[in-house]
Coordinates of C-alpha atoms in Angstrom, one line a residue:
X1 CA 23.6 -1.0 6.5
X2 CA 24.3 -2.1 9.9
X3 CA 20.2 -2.8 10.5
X4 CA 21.2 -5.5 8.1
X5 CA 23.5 -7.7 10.6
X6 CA 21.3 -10.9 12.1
X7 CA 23.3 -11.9 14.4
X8 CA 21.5 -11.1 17.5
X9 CA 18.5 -9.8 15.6
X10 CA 15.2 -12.0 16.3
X11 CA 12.2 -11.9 14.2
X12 CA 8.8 -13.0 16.5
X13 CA 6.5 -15.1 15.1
X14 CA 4.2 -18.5 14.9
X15 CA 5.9 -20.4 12.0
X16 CA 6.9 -23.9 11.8
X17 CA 10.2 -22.7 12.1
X18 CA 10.0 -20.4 14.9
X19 CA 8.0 -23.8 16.4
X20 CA 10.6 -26.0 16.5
X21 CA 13.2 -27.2 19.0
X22 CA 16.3 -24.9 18.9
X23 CA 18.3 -28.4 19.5
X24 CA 17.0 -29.5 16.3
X25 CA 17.1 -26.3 14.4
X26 CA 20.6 -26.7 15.5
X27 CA 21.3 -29.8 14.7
X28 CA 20.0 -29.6 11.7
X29 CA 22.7 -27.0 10.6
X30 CA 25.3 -28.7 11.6
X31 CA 24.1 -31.7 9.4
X32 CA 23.6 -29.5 6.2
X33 CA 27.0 -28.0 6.5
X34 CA 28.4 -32.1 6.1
X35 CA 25.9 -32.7 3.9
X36 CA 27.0 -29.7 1.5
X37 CA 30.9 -31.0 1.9
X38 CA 29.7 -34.4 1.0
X39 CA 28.6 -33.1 -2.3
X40 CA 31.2 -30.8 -2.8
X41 CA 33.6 -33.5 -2.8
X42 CA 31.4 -35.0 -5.4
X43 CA 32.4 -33.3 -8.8
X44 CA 29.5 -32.8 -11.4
X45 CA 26.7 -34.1 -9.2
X46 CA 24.1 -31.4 -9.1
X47 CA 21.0 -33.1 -7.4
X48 CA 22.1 -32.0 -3.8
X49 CA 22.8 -28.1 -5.1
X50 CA 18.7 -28.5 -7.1
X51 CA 17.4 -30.0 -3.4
X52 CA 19.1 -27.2 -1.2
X53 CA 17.7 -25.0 -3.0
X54 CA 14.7 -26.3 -2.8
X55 CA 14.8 -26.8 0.7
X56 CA 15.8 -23.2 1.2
X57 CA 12.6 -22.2 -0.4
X58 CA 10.6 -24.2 1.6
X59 CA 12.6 -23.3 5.0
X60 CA 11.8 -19.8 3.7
X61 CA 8.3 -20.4 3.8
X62 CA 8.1 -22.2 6.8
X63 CA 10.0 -19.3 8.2
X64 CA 7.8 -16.6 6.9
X65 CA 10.9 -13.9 7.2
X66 CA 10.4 -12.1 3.8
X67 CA 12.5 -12.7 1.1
X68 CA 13.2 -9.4 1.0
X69 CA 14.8 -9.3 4.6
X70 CA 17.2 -12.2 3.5
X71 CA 18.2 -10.2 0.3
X72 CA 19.2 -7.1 2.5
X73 CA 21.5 -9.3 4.6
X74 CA 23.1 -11.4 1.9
X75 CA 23.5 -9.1 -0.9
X76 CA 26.8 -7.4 -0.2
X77 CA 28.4 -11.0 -0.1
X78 CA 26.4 -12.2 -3.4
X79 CA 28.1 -9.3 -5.5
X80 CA 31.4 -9.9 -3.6
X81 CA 31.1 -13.8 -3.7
X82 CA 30.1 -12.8 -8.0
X83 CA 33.2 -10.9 -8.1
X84 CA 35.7 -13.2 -6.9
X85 CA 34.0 -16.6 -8.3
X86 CA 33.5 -15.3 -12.4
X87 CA 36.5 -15.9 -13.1
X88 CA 36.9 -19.6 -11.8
X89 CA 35.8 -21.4 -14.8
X90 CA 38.5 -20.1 -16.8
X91 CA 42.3 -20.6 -17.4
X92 CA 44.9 -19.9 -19.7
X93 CA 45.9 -23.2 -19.3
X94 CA 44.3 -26.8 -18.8
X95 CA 45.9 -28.7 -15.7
X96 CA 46.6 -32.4 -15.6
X97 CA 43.6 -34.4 -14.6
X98 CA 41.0 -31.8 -16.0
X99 CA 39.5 -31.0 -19.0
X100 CA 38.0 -28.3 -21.2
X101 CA 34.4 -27.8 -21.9
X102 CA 35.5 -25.0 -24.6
X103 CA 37.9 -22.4 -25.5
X104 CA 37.2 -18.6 -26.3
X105 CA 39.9 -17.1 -28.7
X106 CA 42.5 -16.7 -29.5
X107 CA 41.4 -13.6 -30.3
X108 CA 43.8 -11.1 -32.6
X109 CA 43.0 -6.9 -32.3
X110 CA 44.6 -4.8 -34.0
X111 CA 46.8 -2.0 -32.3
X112 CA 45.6 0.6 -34.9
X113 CA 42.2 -0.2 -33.1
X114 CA 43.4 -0.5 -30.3
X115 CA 45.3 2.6 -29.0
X116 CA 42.5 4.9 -30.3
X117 CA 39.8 2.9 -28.6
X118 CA 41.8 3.5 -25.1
X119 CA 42.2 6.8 -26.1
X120 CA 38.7 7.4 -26.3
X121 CA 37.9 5.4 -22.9
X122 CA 40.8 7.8 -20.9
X123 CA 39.3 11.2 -22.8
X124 CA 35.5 10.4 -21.8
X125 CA 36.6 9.7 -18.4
X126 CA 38.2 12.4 -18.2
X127 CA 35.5 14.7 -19.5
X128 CA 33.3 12.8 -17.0
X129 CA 35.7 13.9 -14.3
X130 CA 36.3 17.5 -15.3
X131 CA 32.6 17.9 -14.9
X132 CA 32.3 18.0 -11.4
X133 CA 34.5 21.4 -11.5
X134 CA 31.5 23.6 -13.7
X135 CA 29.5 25.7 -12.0
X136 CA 26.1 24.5 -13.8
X137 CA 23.7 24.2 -10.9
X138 CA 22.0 20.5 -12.7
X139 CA 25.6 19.3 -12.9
X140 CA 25.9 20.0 -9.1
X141 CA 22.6 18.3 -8.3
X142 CA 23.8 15.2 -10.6
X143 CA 27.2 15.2 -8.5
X144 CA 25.5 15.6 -4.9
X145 CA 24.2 11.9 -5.6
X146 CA 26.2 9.5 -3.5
X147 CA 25.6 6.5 -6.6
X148 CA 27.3 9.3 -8.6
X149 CA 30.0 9.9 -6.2
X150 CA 30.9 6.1 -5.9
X151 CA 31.4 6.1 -10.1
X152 CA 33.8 8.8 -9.6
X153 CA 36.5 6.1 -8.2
X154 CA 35.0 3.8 -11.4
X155 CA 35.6 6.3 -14.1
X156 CA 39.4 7.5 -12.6
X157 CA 40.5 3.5 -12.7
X158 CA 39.1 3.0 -16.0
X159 CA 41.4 6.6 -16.8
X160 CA 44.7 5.4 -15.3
X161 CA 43.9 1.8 -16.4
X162 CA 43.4 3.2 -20.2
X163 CA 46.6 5.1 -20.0
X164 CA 48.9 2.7 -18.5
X165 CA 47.8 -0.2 -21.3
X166 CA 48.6 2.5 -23.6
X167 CA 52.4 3.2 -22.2
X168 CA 53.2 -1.0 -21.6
X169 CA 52.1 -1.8 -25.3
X170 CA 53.5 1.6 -27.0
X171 CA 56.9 0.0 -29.0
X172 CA 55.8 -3.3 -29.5
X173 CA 56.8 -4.6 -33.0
X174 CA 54.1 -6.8 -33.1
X175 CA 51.0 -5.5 -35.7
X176 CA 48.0 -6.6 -33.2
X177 CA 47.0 -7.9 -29.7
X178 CA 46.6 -11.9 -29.0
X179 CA 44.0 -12.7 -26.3
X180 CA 43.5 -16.6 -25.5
X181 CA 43.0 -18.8 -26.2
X182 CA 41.1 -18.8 -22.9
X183 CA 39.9 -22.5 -21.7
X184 CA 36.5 -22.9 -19.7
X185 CA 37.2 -26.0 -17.9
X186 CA 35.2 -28.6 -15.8
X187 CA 36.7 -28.0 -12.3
X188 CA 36.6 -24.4 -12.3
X189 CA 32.8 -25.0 -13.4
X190 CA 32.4 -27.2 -10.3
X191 CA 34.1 -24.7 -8.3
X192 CA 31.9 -22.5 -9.1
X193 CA 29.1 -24.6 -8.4
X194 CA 30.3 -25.2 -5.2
X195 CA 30.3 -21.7 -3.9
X196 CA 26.5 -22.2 -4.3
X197 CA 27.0 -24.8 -1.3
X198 CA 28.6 -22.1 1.3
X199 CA 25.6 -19.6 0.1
X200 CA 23.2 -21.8 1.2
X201 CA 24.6 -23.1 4.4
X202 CA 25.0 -19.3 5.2
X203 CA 21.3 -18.5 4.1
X204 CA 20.3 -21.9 6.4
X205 CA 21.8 -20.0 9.2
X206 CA 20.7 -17.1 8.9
X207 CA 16.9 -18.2 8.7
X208 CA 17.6 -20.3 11.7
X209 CA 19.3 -17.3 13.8
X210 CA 16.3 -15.0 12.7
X211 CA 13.4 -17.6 13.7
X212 CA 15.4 -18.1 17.2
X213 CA 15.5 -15.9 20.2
X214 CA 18.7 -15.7 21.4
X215 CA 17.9 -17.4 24.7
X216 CA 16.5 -20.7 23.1
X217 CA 19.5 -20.2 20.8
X218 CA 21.8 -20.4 23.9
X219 CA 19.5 -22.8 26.1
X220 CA 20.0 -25.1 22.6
X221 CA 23.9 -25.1 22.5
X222 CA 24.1 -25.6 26.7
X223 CA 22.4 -28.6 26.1
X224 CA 23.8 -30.1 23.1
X225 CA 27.7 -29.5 25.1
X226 CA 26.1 -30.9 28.6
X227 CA 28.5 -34.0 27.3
X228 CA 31.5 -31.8 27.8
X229 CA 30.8 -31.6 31.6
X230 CA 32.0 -34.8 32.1
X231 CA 35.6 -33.2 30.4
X232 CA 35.5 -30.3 33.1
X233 CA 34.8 -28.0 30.0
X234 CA 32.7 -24.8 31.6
X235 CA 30.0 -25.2 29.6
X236 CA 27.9 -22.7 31.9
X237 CA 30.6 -19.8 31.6
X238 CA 30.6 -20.5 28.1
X239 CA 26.9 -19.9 27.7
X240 CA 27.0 -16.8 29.8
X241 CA 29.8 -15.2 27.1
X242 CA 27.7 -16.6 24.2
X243 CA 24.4 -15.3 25.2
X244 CA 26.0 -11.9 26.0
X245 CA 27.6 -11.6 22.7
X246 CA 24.4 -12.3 21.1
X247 CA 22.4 -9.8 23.2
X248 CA 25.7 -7.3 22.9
X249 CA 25.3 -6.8 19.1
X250 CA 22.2 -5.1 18.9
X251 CA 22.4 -3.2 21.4
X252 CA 26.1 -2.0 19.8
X253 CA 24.7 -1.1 16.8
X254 CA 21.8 1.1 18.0
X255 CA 24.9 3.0 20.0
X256 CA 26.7 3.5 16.7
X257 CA 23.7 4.6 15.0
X258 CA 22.6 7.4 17.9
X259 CA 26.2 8.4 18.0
X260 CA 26.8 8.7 14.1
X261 CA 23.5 10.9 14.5
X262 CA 24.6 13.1 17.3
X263 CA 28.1 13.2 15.6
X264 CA 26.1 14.8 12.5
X265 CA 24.1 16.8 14.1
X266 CA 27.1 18.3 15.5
X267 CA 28.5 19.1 11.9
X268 CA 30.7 16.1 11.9
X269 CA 30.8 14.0 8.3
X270 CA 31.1 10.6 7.9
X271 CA 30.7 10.6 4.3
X272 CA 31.7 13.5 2.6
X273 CA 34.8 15.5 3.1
X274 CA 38.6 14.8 2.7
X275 CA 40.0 12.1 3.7
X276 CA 41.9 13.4 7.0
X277 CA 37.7 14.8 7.5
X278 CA 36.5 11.7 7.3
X279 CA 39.4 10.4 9.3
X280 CA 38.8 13.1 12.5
X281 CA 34.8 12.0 12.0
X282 CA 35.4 8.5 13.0
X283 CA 37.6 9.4 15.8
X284 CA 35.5 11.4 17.2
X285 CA 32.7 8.9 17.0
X286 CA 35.1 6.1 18.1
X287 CA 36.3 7.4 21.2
X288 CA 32.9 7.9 23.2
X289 CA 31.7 4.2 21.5
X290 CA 34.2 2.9 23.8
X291 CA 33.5 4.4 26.4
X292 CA 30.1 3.4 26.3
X293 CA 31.2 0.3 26.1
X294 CA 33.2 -0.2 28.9
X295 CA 30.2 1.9 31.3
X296 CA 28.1 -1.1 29.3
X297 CA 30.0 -3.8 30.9
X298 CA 30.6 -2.4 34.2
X299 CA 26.4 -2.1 35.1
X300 CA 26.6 -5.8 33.4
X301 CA 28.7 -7.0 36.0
X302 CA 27.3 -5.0 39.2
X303 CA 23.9 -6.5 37.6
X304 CA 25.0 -10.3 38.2
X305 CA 26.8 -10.1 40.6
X306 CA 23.6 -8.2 42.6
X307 CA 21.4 -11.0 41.0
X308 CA 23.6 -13.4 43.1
X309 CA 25.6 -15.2 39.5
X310 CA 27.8 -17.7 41.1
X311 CA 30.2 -19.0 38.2
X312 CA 30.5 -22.1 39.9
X313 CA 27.1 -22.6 40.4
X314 CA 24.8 -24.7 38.7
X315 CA 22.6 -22.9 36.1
X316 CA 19.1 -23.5 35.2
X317 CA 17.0 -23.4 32.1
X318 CA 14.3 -20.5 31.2
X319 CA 13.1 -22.7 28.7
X320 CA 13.2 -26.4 29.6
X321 CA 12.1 -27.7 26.1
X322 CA 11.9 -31.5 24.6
X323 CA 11.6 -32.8 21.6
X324 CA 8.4 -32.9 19.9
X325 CA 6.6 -35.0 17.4
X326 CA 7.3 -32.6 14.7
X327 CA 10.7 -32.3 15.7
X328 CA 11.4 -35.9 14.8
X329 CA 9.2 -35.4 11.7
X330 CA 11.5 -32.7 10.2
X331 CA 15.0 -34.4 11.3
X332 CA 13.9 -37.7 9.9
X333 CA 12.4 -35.7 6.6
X334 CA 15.4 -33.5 6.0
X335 CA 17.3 -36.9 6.5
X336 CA 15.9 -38.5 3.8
X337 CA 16.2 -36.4 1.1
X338 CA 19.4 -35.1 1.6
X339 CA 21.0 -38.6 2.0
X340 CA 18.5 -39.3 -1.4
X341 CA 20.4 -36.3 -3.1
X342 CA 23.9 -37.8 -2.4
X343 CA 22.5 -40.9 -3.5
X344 CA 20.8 -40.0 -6.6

């Protein structure tokens, strides 16, 4: 899971994108993320969410990461993103200055159905539970699983869930169970929509940061602040700090990784156990982490300052790059039909 992180990760390559100015890669980001609040503020105007999309597939190919690569980095926060965003486009209630698409319900169930169908949902769970405890060597394999061990925390909230509807409805007069009506209205569609705009501004980025080594990425920013000079803003030191970061990360979670591994080969769990196991596991991998990391940053120091770093100095480039034909192609392009989109 933590191979997945980009930040700091560069992919090599001779692309189109891995070709062009980190300035206007950069720049190019920053116009996109206005560009998707323009047409956020927009309500039902969907040609800018069709055209980033499209443009994400072409920046994809002109990347040539795999799509695959940017589905292992951005599908923990598409199910989390699902999660929290289903339930935007509906509402009990209809606020003033919207309006409703449609309503689901209401919908009447009766309790005579109701209170044996919970009873059935807590009793299988339950049964599902109580089957871990048999000594039947396939049920032990089946358990072992870890997809099998994460249901475990599924089925015993579907258990408790069951029960507790069961004890707030039991001596209710009423003869059924009225859900709704339930209104599916127009802002919480666009709402929804709009979540589409921060996942593609995050999958921009994250193409960009993987086509870009981390030097051109901080080369790109130094130059874009040099204006900041003139405001005494250390935009040197703030390089430095930045391209360290970016260089850090990596190298941090190749240290976790060796240490969870030596920690395991060690008998120590990170995964299985009780709780106050899994607890005394991460101590124990926490504690030399930082140590590490301190040792890290003191050889990073004696390093510059034996290199001569002066941190009022003036700094120079690695990688004194211009502007390019194609460089002025693609801003002028991108331009175009994103200002078309909000236009359209």
């Amino acid at each position: 899971m933590l191979q997945n992180i980009a930040l700091g990760v560069y992919y090599p390559g001779n692309s189109f994108l891995h070709r062009l100015c980190g300035r206007t890669k950069l720049l190019l980001l920053l116009w996109c993320a206005v560009w998707l609040y323009i047409a956020g503020r927009n309500t039902w105007h969907f040609a800018p969410s069709i055209v980033g999309i499209i443009l994400l597939a072409v920046v994809l190919y002109a990347s040539s990461v795999s799509p695959r690569v940017l589905w292992l980095r951005m599908r923990w926060l598409l199910l989390f993103t699902f999660i929290g965003a289903v339930t935007f486009p509906f509402s009990t209630t209809v606020d003033k200055g919207d309006s409703a698409l449609t309503s689901l319900g209401p919908l009447s169930i009766p309790y005579s159905i109701l209170y044996p169908g919970l009873g059935v949902i807590a009793g299988l769970c339950l049964l599902f539970l109580l089957s871990s405890l048999l000594p039947l060597t396939f049920l032990k394999m089946f358990w072992q699983k870890r997809w099998t061990r994460r249901l475990r925390l599924l089925f015993w909230l579907l258990m408790l869930g069951s029960l507790a509807s069961v004890w707030l409805m039991s001596g209710t007069v009423e003869q059924a169970l009225s859900l709704g009506p339930i209104f599916i209205t127009r802002l919480g569609v666009w709402t929804l929509v709009s979540v589409e705009g921060l996942l593609l501004l995050y999958s921009f980025s994250l193409l960009v940061m993987l086509a870009t080594s981390p030097m051109t990425l901080v080369e790109s920013v130094t130059r874009l602040m040099a204006p900041l000079r003139l405001l005494r803003f250390p935009v040197d030191d703030f390089a430095l700090m930045f391209l360290i970061a970016l260089r850090f990360i990596p190298t941090l979670i190749d240290e976790i990784e060796q240490l969870g591994k030596a920690q395991m080969a060690r008998g120590a769990s990170l995964s299985d156990g009780t709780l106050t196991e899994r607890f005394q596991g991460v101590i124990m991998l926490v504690i030399p982490l930082l140590r590490n990391i301190f040792q890290r940053a003191i050889d990073l120091s004696t390093a510059l300052e034996a290199r001569g770093y002066v941190v009022n100095g003036k700094q120079t480039m690695l990688h004194e790059t211009s502007f390019a034909l194609t460089d002025y192609l693609t801003i002028g392009g991108v331009l175009a039909i994103t200002l078309g989109s909000l236009l359209i």
